CSV table of C-alpha atoms and ligand atoms in Angstrom, one decimal:
chain,number,residue,atom,x,y,z
A,20,MET,CA,126.5,124.9,110.9
A,21,PHE,CA,125.2,122.9,107.9
A,22,GLU,CA,121.7,124.2,108.5
A,23,THR,CA,122.8,127.5,106.9
A,24,LEU,CA,125.1,125.9,104.4
A,25,VAL,CA,122.6,123.6,102.7
A,26,ARG,CA,120.4,124.9,99.9
A,27,SER,CA,117.5,126.7,101.4
A,28,CYS,CA,114.8,124.5,99.7
A,29,LEU,CA,116.2,121.5,101.7
A,30,HIS,CA,114.4,123.0,104.7
A,31,GLN,CA,111.1,122.2,103.0
A,32,VAL,CA,112.1,118.6,102.3
A,33,SER,CA,111.1,116.1,105.0
A,34,PRO,CA,113.0,112.8,104.9
A,35,TYR,CA,111.2,109.7,103.5
A,36,HIS,CA,110.5,107.0,106.1
A,37,PRO,CA,110.7,103.6,104.4
A,38,GLY,CA,109.1,100.5,105.9
A,39,LYS,CA,111.0,99.4,109.0
A,40,PRO,CA,113.4,96.7,107.9
A,41,ILE,CA,113.0,93.1,109.3
A,42,GLY,CA,116.7,93.0,110.6
A,43,GLU,CA,116.1,96.2,112.6
A,44,VAL,CA,113.1,94.7,114.4
A,45,GLN,CA,115.0,91.5,115.0
A,46,ARG,CA,117.9,93.4,116.5
A,47,GLU,CA,115.9,95.9,118.5
A,48,LEU,CA,113.2,93.6,120.0
A,49,GLY,CA,115.0,90.2,119.9
A,50,ILE,CA,112.2,88.7,117.8
A,51,LYS,CA,113.4,85.9,115.4
A,52,LYS,CA,110.3,85.6,113.2
A,53,VAL,CA,109.2,88.8,111.7
A,54,VAL,CA,106.7,89.4,109.0
A,55,LYS,CA,107.1,92.6,107.0
A,56,LEU,CA,104.0,94.0,105.4
A,57,ALA,CA,105.2,97.5,105.2
A,58,SER,CA,106.7,98.2,101.8
A,59,ASN,CA,104.3,96.6,99.3
A,60,GLU,CA,106.8,94.1,98.2
A,61,ASN,CA,105.8,90.9,96.5
A,62,PRO,CA,105.0,88.3,99.1
A,63,LEU,CA,105.9,85.5,96.6
A,64,GLY,CA,109.4,86.9,96.4
A,65,ALA,CA,111.1,87.7,93.1
A,66,SER,CA,110.3,86.2,89.7
A,67,PRO,CA,112.0,82.7,89.8
A,68,ARG,CA,113.2,83.2,86.3
A,69,ALA,CA,114.9,86.4,87.3
A,70,VAL,CA,116.4,84.8,90.4
A,71,ARG,CA,117.9,82.0,88.3
A,72,LEU,CA,119.4,84.5,85.9
A,73,ILE,CA,120.9,86.6,88.7
A,74,ARG,CA,122.5,83.5,90.1
A,75,ARG,CA,123.9,82.5,86.8
A,76,LEU,CA,125.3,86.0,86.1
A,77,ALA,CA,126.4,87.1,89.5
A,78,ALA,CA,130.0,86.6,88.5
A,79,SER,CA,129.7,89.3,85.8
A,80,SER,CA,129.2,91.9,88.5
A,81,PHE,CA,132.7,93.3,87.9
A,82,ILE,CA,131.6,94.7,84.5
A,83,TYR,CA,130.0,98.1,84.1
A,84,PRO,CA,126.5,97.8,82.8
A,85,GLU,CA,125.5,99.4,79.5
A,86,GLY,CA,124.5,102.9,80.6
A,87,ALA,CA,121.1,103.3,78.9
A,88,SER,CA,119.9,99.7,79.5
A,89,PRO,CA,119.5,99.1,75.7
A,90,LEU,CA,118.4,95.5,75.8
A,91,LEU,CA,115.8,96.1,78.6
A,92,ARG,CA,114.5,99.2,76.7
A,93,GLN,CA,114.1,97.1,73.6
A,94,ALA,CA,112.4,94.3,75.4
A,95,LEU,CA,110.0,96.8,77.1
A,96,ALA,CA,109.3,98.6,73.8
A,97,LYS,CA,108.3,95.3,72.2
A,98,HIS,CA,106.3,94.3,75.3
A,99,LEU,CA,104.4,97.6,75.4
A,100,GLY,CA,104.1,98.2,71.7
A,101,VAL,CA,105.9,101.5,71.7
A,102,ASP,CA,109.0,102.9,70.0
A,103,VAL,CA,112.2,102.2,71.9
A,104,SER,CA,113.0,105.9,71.8
A,105,ARG,CA,110.1,106.6,74.1
A,106,VAL,CA,111.4,104.4,77.0
A,107,ILE,CA,113.8,105.3,79.8
A,108,ILE,CA,114.9,103.0,82.6
A,109,GLY,CA,115.4,104.2,86.1
A,110,ASN,CA,116.9,103.1,89.4
A,111,GLY,CA,113.4,102.3,90.5
A,112,SER,CA,110.7,104.6,89.3
A,113,ASP,CA,111.6,106.8,92.2
A,114,GLU,CA,114.7,107.9,90.3
A,115,LEU,CA,112.5,108.8,87.3
A,116,ILE,CA,110.3,111.1,89.5
A,117,ARG,CA,113.6,112.8,90.6
A,118,LEU,CA,114.8,113.1,87.0
A,119,LEU,CA,111.5,114.7,85.9
A,120,CYS,CA,111.7,117.2,88.7
A,121,GLU,CA,115.4,118.0,88.0
A,122,ALA,CA,114.7,118.4,84.3
A,123,PHE,CA,111.6,120.5,84.5
A,124,LEU,CA,111.2,122.4,87.8
A,125,ASP,CA,113.0,125.6,88.5
A,126,PRO,CA,112.6,127.4,91.8
A,127,GLY,CA,109.2,129.0,92.0
A,128,ASP,CA,107.6,126.6,89.4
A,129,GLU,CA,104.6,124.7,90.6
A,130,ALA,CA,103.9,121.0,90.8
A,131,VAL,CA,100.3,119.9,91.4
A,132,VAL,CA,99.8,116.8,93.6
A,133,SER,CA,96.9,115.5,95.5
A,134,ARG,CA,96.8,115.9,99.3
A,135,PHE,CA,97.4,112.2,100.0
A,136,GLY,CA,99.1,111.4,96.8
A,137,PHE,CA,102.4,109.5,96.8
A,138,ILE,CA,104.7,111.6,99.0
A,139,ARG,CA,107.7,111.3,96.8
A,140,PHE,CA,106.2,113.6,94.2
A,141,ALA,CA,106.2,116.5,96.7
A,142,GLN,CA,109.5,115.6,98.2
A,143,HIS,CA,111.3,115.6,94.9
A,144,ALA,CA,109.6,118.7,93.7
A,145,ARG,CA,110.4,120.6,96.9
A,146,LEU,CA,114.1,119.6,96.5
A,147,MET,CA,114.1,121.6,93.3
A,148,GLY,CA,112.7,124.6,95.1
A,149,ALA,CA,109.3,124.2,93.4
A,150,LYS,CA,106.1,125.1,95.0
A,151,VAL,CA,103.9,122.1,95.7
A,152,VAL,CA,100.2,122.7,95.2
A,153,GLU,CA,98.2,120.2,97.1
A,154,VAL,CA,94.6,119.5,96.0
A,155,PRO,CA,92.1,117.8,98.4
A,156,MET,CA,91.0,114.3,97.6
A,157,GLU,CA,87.4,113.0,97.4
A,158,HIS,CA,86.7,109.8,99.3
A,159,TRP,CA,90.4,109.1,99.3
A,160,ARG,CA,90.5,109.3,95.5
A,161,HIS,CA,92.3,111.9,93.4
A,162,ASP,CA,89.9,114.6,92.3
A,163,LEU,CA,91.3,115.0,88.8
A,164,SER,CA,89.0,117.9,87.9
A,165,ALA,CA,90.1,119.8,90.9
A,166,MET,CA,93.7,119.0,90.1
A,167,ALA,CA,93.2,120.2,86.5
A,168,GLY,CA,91.6,123.3,88.0
A,169,ALA,CA,94.7,124.0,90.2
A,170,VAL,CA,96.9,124.4,87.1
A,171,THR,CA,98.3,127.9,86.8
A,172,ALA,CA,100.7,129.6,84.4
A,173,LYS,CA,103.5,128.5,86.7
A,174,THR,CA,102.5,124.8,86.7
A,175,LYS,CA,105.1,122.5,85.0
A,176,ILE,CA,104.1,119.1,86.3
A,177,LEU,CA,100.9,117.4,87.6
A,178,PHE,CA,101.5,114.1,89.4
A,179,VAL,CA,99.0,111.3,89.7
A,180,ALA,CA,99.6,107.9,91.1
A,181,SER,CA,96.9,105.5,90.1
A,182,PRO,CA,96.5,103.3,92.0
A,183,ASN,CA,97.7,105.7,94.6
A,184,ASN,CA,100.0,104.9,97.5
A,185,PRO,CA,99.0,105.0,100.3
A,186,THR,CA,95.2,105.1,99.6
A,187,GLY,CA,95.1,102.2,97.1
A,188,THR,CA,92.4,104.0,95.1
A,189,TYR,CA,92.6,104.5,91.3
A,190,ASN,CA,91.1,106.8,88.7
A,191,THR,CA,89.0,105.6,85.8
A,192,ALA,CA,89.8,105.8,82.1
A,193,GLN,CA,87.1,108.5,81.8
A,194,GLU,CA,88.6,110.6,84.5
A,195,VAL,CA,92.2,110.3,83.2
A,196,GLY,CA,90.9,111.1,79.7
A,197,MET,CA,89.2,114.2,81.0
A,198,LEU,CA,92.4,115.3,82.8
A,199,LEU,CA,94.4,114.9,79.6
A,200,ASN,CA,91.9,116.8,77.6
A,201,THR,CA,91.7,119.7,80.1
A,202,VAL,CA,95.3,120.2,81.2
A,203,PRO,CA,97.2,122.4,78.7
A,204,SER,CA,99.8,120.5,76.7
A,205,ARG,CA,102.6,122.7,78.2
A,206,VAL,CA,102.1,120.9,81.5
A,207,LEU,CA,103.4,117.4,82.0
A,208,VAL,CA,100.9,114.9,83.3
A,209,VAL,CA,102.8,112.2,85.1
A,210,LEU,CA,100.8,109.0,85.6
A,211,ASP,CA,102.6,106.8,88.1
A,212,GLU,CA,101.3,103.2,87.5
A,213,ALA,CA,103.5,101.4,90.0
A,214,TYR,CA,100.6,99.1,90.8
A,215,TYR,CA,99.4,98.7,87.2
A,216,HIS,CA,99.3,94.9,87.2
A,217,TYR,CA,96.9,94.8,90.1
A,218,ALA,CA,94.6,97.5,88.8
A,219,ARG,CA,94.4,96.6,85.2
A,220,LEU,CA,91.8,93.9,86.1
A,221,ARG,CA,89.3,96.6,86.6
A,222,PRO,CA,87.4,97.2,83.4
A,223,ASP,CA,87.4,101.0,83.8
A,224,TYR,CA,91.2,101.2,84.5
A,225,PRO,CA,92.8,103.4,81.8
A,226,GLU,CA,94.9,102.1,79.0
A,227,SER,CA,97.3,104.9,79.5
A,228,LEU,CA,99.7,104.0,76.7
A,229,LYS,CA,96.9,104.2,74.2
A,230,GLU,CA,96.1,107.7,75.5
A,231,MET,CA,99.6,108.7,74.8
A,232,ALA,CA,99.4,107.4,71.2
A,233,GLN,CA,96.4,109.7,70.9
A,234,ALA,CA,98.7,112.7,70.7
A,235,HIS,CA,98.9,113.5,74.4
A,236,SER,CA,102.6,114.2,74.1
A,237,ASN,CA,102.7,115.8,77.6
A,238,LEU,CA,101.8,112.4,79.2
A,239,VAL,CA,104.5,110.4,81.1
A,240,VAL,CA,103.6,106.9,82.2
A,241,MET,CA,105.8,105.3,84.9
A,242,ARG,CA,105.8,101.7,86.0
A,243,THR,CA,108.1,99.6,88.1
A,244,PHE,CA,109.6,96.1,88.4
A,245,SER,CA,109.4,96.4,92.2
A,246,LYS,CA,105.8,95.1,92.7
A,247,ALA,CA,104.3,92.4,90.5
A,248,TYR,CA,107.7,91.3,89.2
A,249,GLY,CA,109.1,91.1,92.8
A,250,LEU,CA,112.3,93.0,92.0
A,251,ALA,CA,112.2,95.8,94.5
A,252,GLY,CA,115.7,95.0,95.7
A,253,VAL,CA,117.5,95.4,92.4
A,254,ARG,CA,115.8,98.8,91.7
A,255,VAL,CA,114.3,99.0,88.2
A,256,GLY,CA,111.5,101.2,87.0
A,257,TYR,CA,110.7,102.7,83.7
A,258,ALA,CA,108.9,105.6,82.0
A,259,VAL,CA,107.3,106.0,78.6
A,260,ALA,CA,106.9,109.4,77.2
A,261,ALA,CA,107.6,111.5,74.1
A,262,THR,CA,111.0,110.8,72.5
A,263,GLU,CA,112.2,114.4,73.0
A,264,LEU,CA,111.3,114.3,76.7
A,265,ILE,CA,113.1,111.0,77.2
A,266,GLN,CA,116.2,112.6,75.5
A,267,TRP,CA,116.2,115.4,78.1
A,268,LEU,CA,115.9,112.9,81.0
A,269,ASP,CA,118.7,110.8,79.4
A,270,ARG,CA,120.9,113.8,79.5
A,271,ILE,CA,120.8,114.1,83.3
A,272,ARG,CA,120.6,110.4,84.1
A,273,MET,CA,123.6,109.0,86.0
A,274,PRO,CA,125.8,107.2,83.4
A,275,PHE,CA,125.2,103.8,85.0
A,276,ASN,CA,122.0,104.4,86.8
A,277,VAL,CA,120.7,100.8,86.7
A,278,SER,CA,122.9,97.9,87.7
A,279,LEU,CA,123.9,95.1,85.4
A,280,LEU,CA,122.0,92.5,87.3
A,281,GLY,CA,119.0,94.8,87.6
A,282,GLN,CA,118.8,95.3,83.8
A,283,LEU,CA,119.2,91.6,83.1
A,284,ALA,CA,116.8,90.5,85.9
A,285,ALA,CA,114.1,92.9,84.7
A,286,GLU,CA,114.4,91.7,81.1
A,287,GLU,CA,114.0,88.2,82.3
A,288,ALA,CA,111.1,89.0,84.7
A,289,LEU,CA,109.3,90.7,81.9
A,290,GLN,CA,109.0,87.3,80.2
A,291,ASP,CA,107.7,85.7,83.4
A,292,ALA,CA,104.0,86.3,82.7
A,293,ALA,CA,103.0,83.2,84.8
A,294,PHE,CA,104.7,84.7,87.9
A,295,VAL,CA,102.9,88.1,87.4
A,296,ARG,CA,99.6,86.3,87.1
A,297,ARG,CA,100.2,84.2,90.2
A,298,SER,CA,101.3,87.4,92.2
A,299,VAL,CA,98.2,89.3,91.1
A,300,ALA,CA,95.8,86.4,91.8
A,301,LEU,CA,97.2,85.9,95.3
A,302,VAL,CA,96.7,89.5,96.2
A,303,GLU,CA,93.2,89.6,94.8
A,304,LYS,CA,92.2,86.5,96.7
A,305,GLU,CA,93.8,87.6,100.0
A,306,LYS,CA,92.3,91.0,99.8
A,307,GLU,CA,88.8,89.5,99.6
A,308,LYS,CA,89.6,87.4,102.7
A,309,LEU,CA,91.0,90.4,104.7
A,310,TYR,CA,88.3,93.0,104.0
A,311,PRO,CA,85.4,91.5,105.9
A,312,ILE,CA,87.5,90.4,108.9
A,313,LEU,CA,89.1,93.9,109.3
A,314,GLN,CA,85.7,95.5,108.9
A,315,LYS,CA,84.2,93.2,111.5
A,316,TRP,CA,86.9,94.4,113.9
A,317,GLY,CA,85.8,98.0,113.4
A,318,LEU,CA,88.5,99.1,111.0
A,319,LYS,CA,87.6,101.1,108.0
A,320,VAL,CA,89.2,99.6,104.9
A,321,THR,CA,89.2,101.5,101.6
A,322,PRO,CA,88.7,99.2,98.5
A,323,SER,CA,92.2,98.8,97.1
A,324,ALA,CA,93.3,98.3,93.5
A,325,ALA,CA,96.8,97.7,94.6
A,326,ASN,CA,98.7,95.1,96.7
A,327,PHE,CA,98.1,96.8,100.0
A,328,LEU,CA,95.2,98.0,102.2
A,329,PHE,CA,94.6,101.5,103.5
A,330,VAL,CA,93.1,101.0,106.9
A,331,GLU,CA,91.6,103.5,109.4
A,332,SER,CA,91.6,102.6,113.1
A,333,ARG,CA,90.2,104.3,116.2
A,334,ILE,CA,93.5,103.7,117.9
A,335,LEU,CA,96.4,105.9,116.7
A,336,GLY,CA,98.2,104.2,113.8
A,337,LYS,CA,101.6,104.6,115.4
A,338,GLU,CA,100.3,102.8,118.5
A,339,VAL,CA,98.9,99.9,116.4
A,340,PHE,CA,102.2,99.8,114.5
A,341,GLN,CA,104.3,99.7,117.7
A,342,ARG,CA,102.2,97.0,119.3
A,343,LEU,CA,102.2,94.9,116.2
A,344,LEU,CA,106.0,95.1,116.2
A,345,TYR,CA,106.1,93.3,119.5
A,346,GLU,CA,104.0,90.5,117.8
A,347,GLY,CA,106.6,90.3,115.0
A,348,VAL,CA,104.6,92.1,112.4
A,349,ILE,CA,105.7,95.3,110.6
A,350,VAL,CA,103.0,97.5,109.0
A,351,ARG,CA,103.3,101.1,107.9
A,352,PRO,CA,101.9,104.0,110.0
A,353,LEU,CA,101.1,107.0,107.9
A,354,ASP,CA,102.0,110.0,110.1
A,355,GLU,CA,104.3,111.4,107.4
A,356,TYR,CA,101.1,112.0,105.4
A,357,GLY,CA,99.4,113.6,108.5
A,358,LEU,CA,97.2,110.5,108.7
A,359,HIS,CA,97.5,109.7,112.4
A,360,HIS,CA,94.7,107.1,112.5
A,361,HIS,CA,95.6,105.2,109.3
A,362,LEU,CA,97.9,102.3,108.5
A,363,ARG,CA,99.0,100.9,105.2
A,364,ILE,CA,99.3,97.1,105.3
A,365,SER,CA,100.8,95.1,102.4
A,366,VAL,CA,98.9,92.0,101.4
A,367,GLY,CA,101.0,88.9,102.3
A,368,THR,CA,100.9,85.2,101.7
A,369,PRO,CA,98.0,83.4,103.3
A,370,GLN,CA,100.3,82.4,106.1
A,371,GLN,CA,101.6,85.9,106.6
A,372,ASN,CA,98.1,87.3,106.6
A,373,ARG,CA,97.1,84.8,109.3
A,374,ILE,CA,100.0,86.0,111.4
A,375,LEU,CA,98.9,89.6,110.8
A,376,LEU,CA,95.3,88.9,111.8
A,377,ARG,CA,96.3,87.0,114.9
A,378,ALA,CA,98.6,89.8,116.0
A,379,LEU,CA,96.0,92.5,115.1
A,380,SER,CA,93.2,90.7,117.0
A,381,LYS,CA,95.5,90.8,120.1
A,382,VAL,CA,96.2,94.5,119.7
A,383,LEU,CA,92.6,95.4,119.1
A,384,GLY,CA,91.2,93.0,121.7
A,385,THR,CA,89.0,91.1,119.2
A,386,ARG,CA,88.5,87.4,118.6
A,387,PHE,CA,90.2,85.6,115.7
B,428,PLP,C1,103.1,105.0,93.7
B,428,PLP,C2,104.5,104.6,93.7
B,428,PLP,N1,105.3,105.1,92.8
B,428,PLP,C3,106.6,104.8,92.8
B,428,PLP,C4,107.2,103.9,93.8
B,428,PLP,C5,108.6,103.7,93.7
B,428,PLP,O1,108.9,102.4,93.3
B,428,PLP,P1,110.3,102.0,92.9
B,428,PLP,O2,111.3,103.1,93.0
B,428,PLP,O3,110.7,100.8,93.7
B,428,PLP,O4,110.2,101.6,91.4
B,428,PLP,C6,106.4,103.4,94.7
B,428,PLP,C7,106.9,102.5,95.8
B,428,PLP,O5,106.3,102.0,96.7
B,428,PLP,C8,105.0,103.7,94.7
B,428,PLP,O6,104.2,103.2,95.7
């Protein structure tokens, strides 16, 4: 009955499949020790400063938060060197993708994405009844010239995640600059930099906020506290854009979209530069250890600028995923992207990665 009752565009929206939760594997398979490397969380946990603050302020949870997260916005504006009116805080950056689609996409409008770009762009856009135009990738990287070329009179938004989830690849400053100079200013260019802290070590990674200062008022930059700050569970992300655009998003934002503890924890985590450095250094070091081993075992690994690896295997990804579950390791198969021979594996602590390698060697029949 509801099939005919729901809005017709819902038929185009496939559900998002998050990483399988640890508790579910423990319940289903009766395995006590489970390592989850499926959601690109921070293997070091949350920023310890943020955790201390949450503990101290947990009793304040009965109070409504301030709706627009003013203190966090101010702290971010100072941190990023932008005016506070250009910052909006979301319930994770996922909410900000939704708000952008709600604010700008009418049925029939077009959103340009890349074929294996972060799937939430297409899902949110389809929910608005927009047409999603998928542009092929080149060597698992966004082909930004082709994406610019796919813009039509109906295009409202062009989405780029860099580094991209699930491929881990990024686009250079030159490529992003070309994109911004090519796309008409009436089209929003959304640059999702959820993995910014991992990628910024690359000398050719763009300084997107500087691009914005150079009069690209159609640029929206999004980042999150879910990765390098380790706060995925409290759900805080942010976007920086032109003041007027932020005002439109603010109009449709839920009145209390970010929790009290989320706002405060993010503000504190922002000051925890030492934790971010440690988190990034760990991922860099562990990636270098993992690459050669996985390659030796016949897996194709795409160089990653993020905190996860994009891995191609001869065996079906779903099968590797299932067999790893029995070894107590959760990774992410990528069938929802139509990638049946790929897996996304988050980089863990040295101990977690050893457990992963031991389990994977069993599944692949290789020696570890
Ligand atoms: C590219 C990208 N963008 C956005 C998000 C959403 O992050 P959050 O909603 O936790 O801020 C993710 C999460 O994995 C991501 O990979």
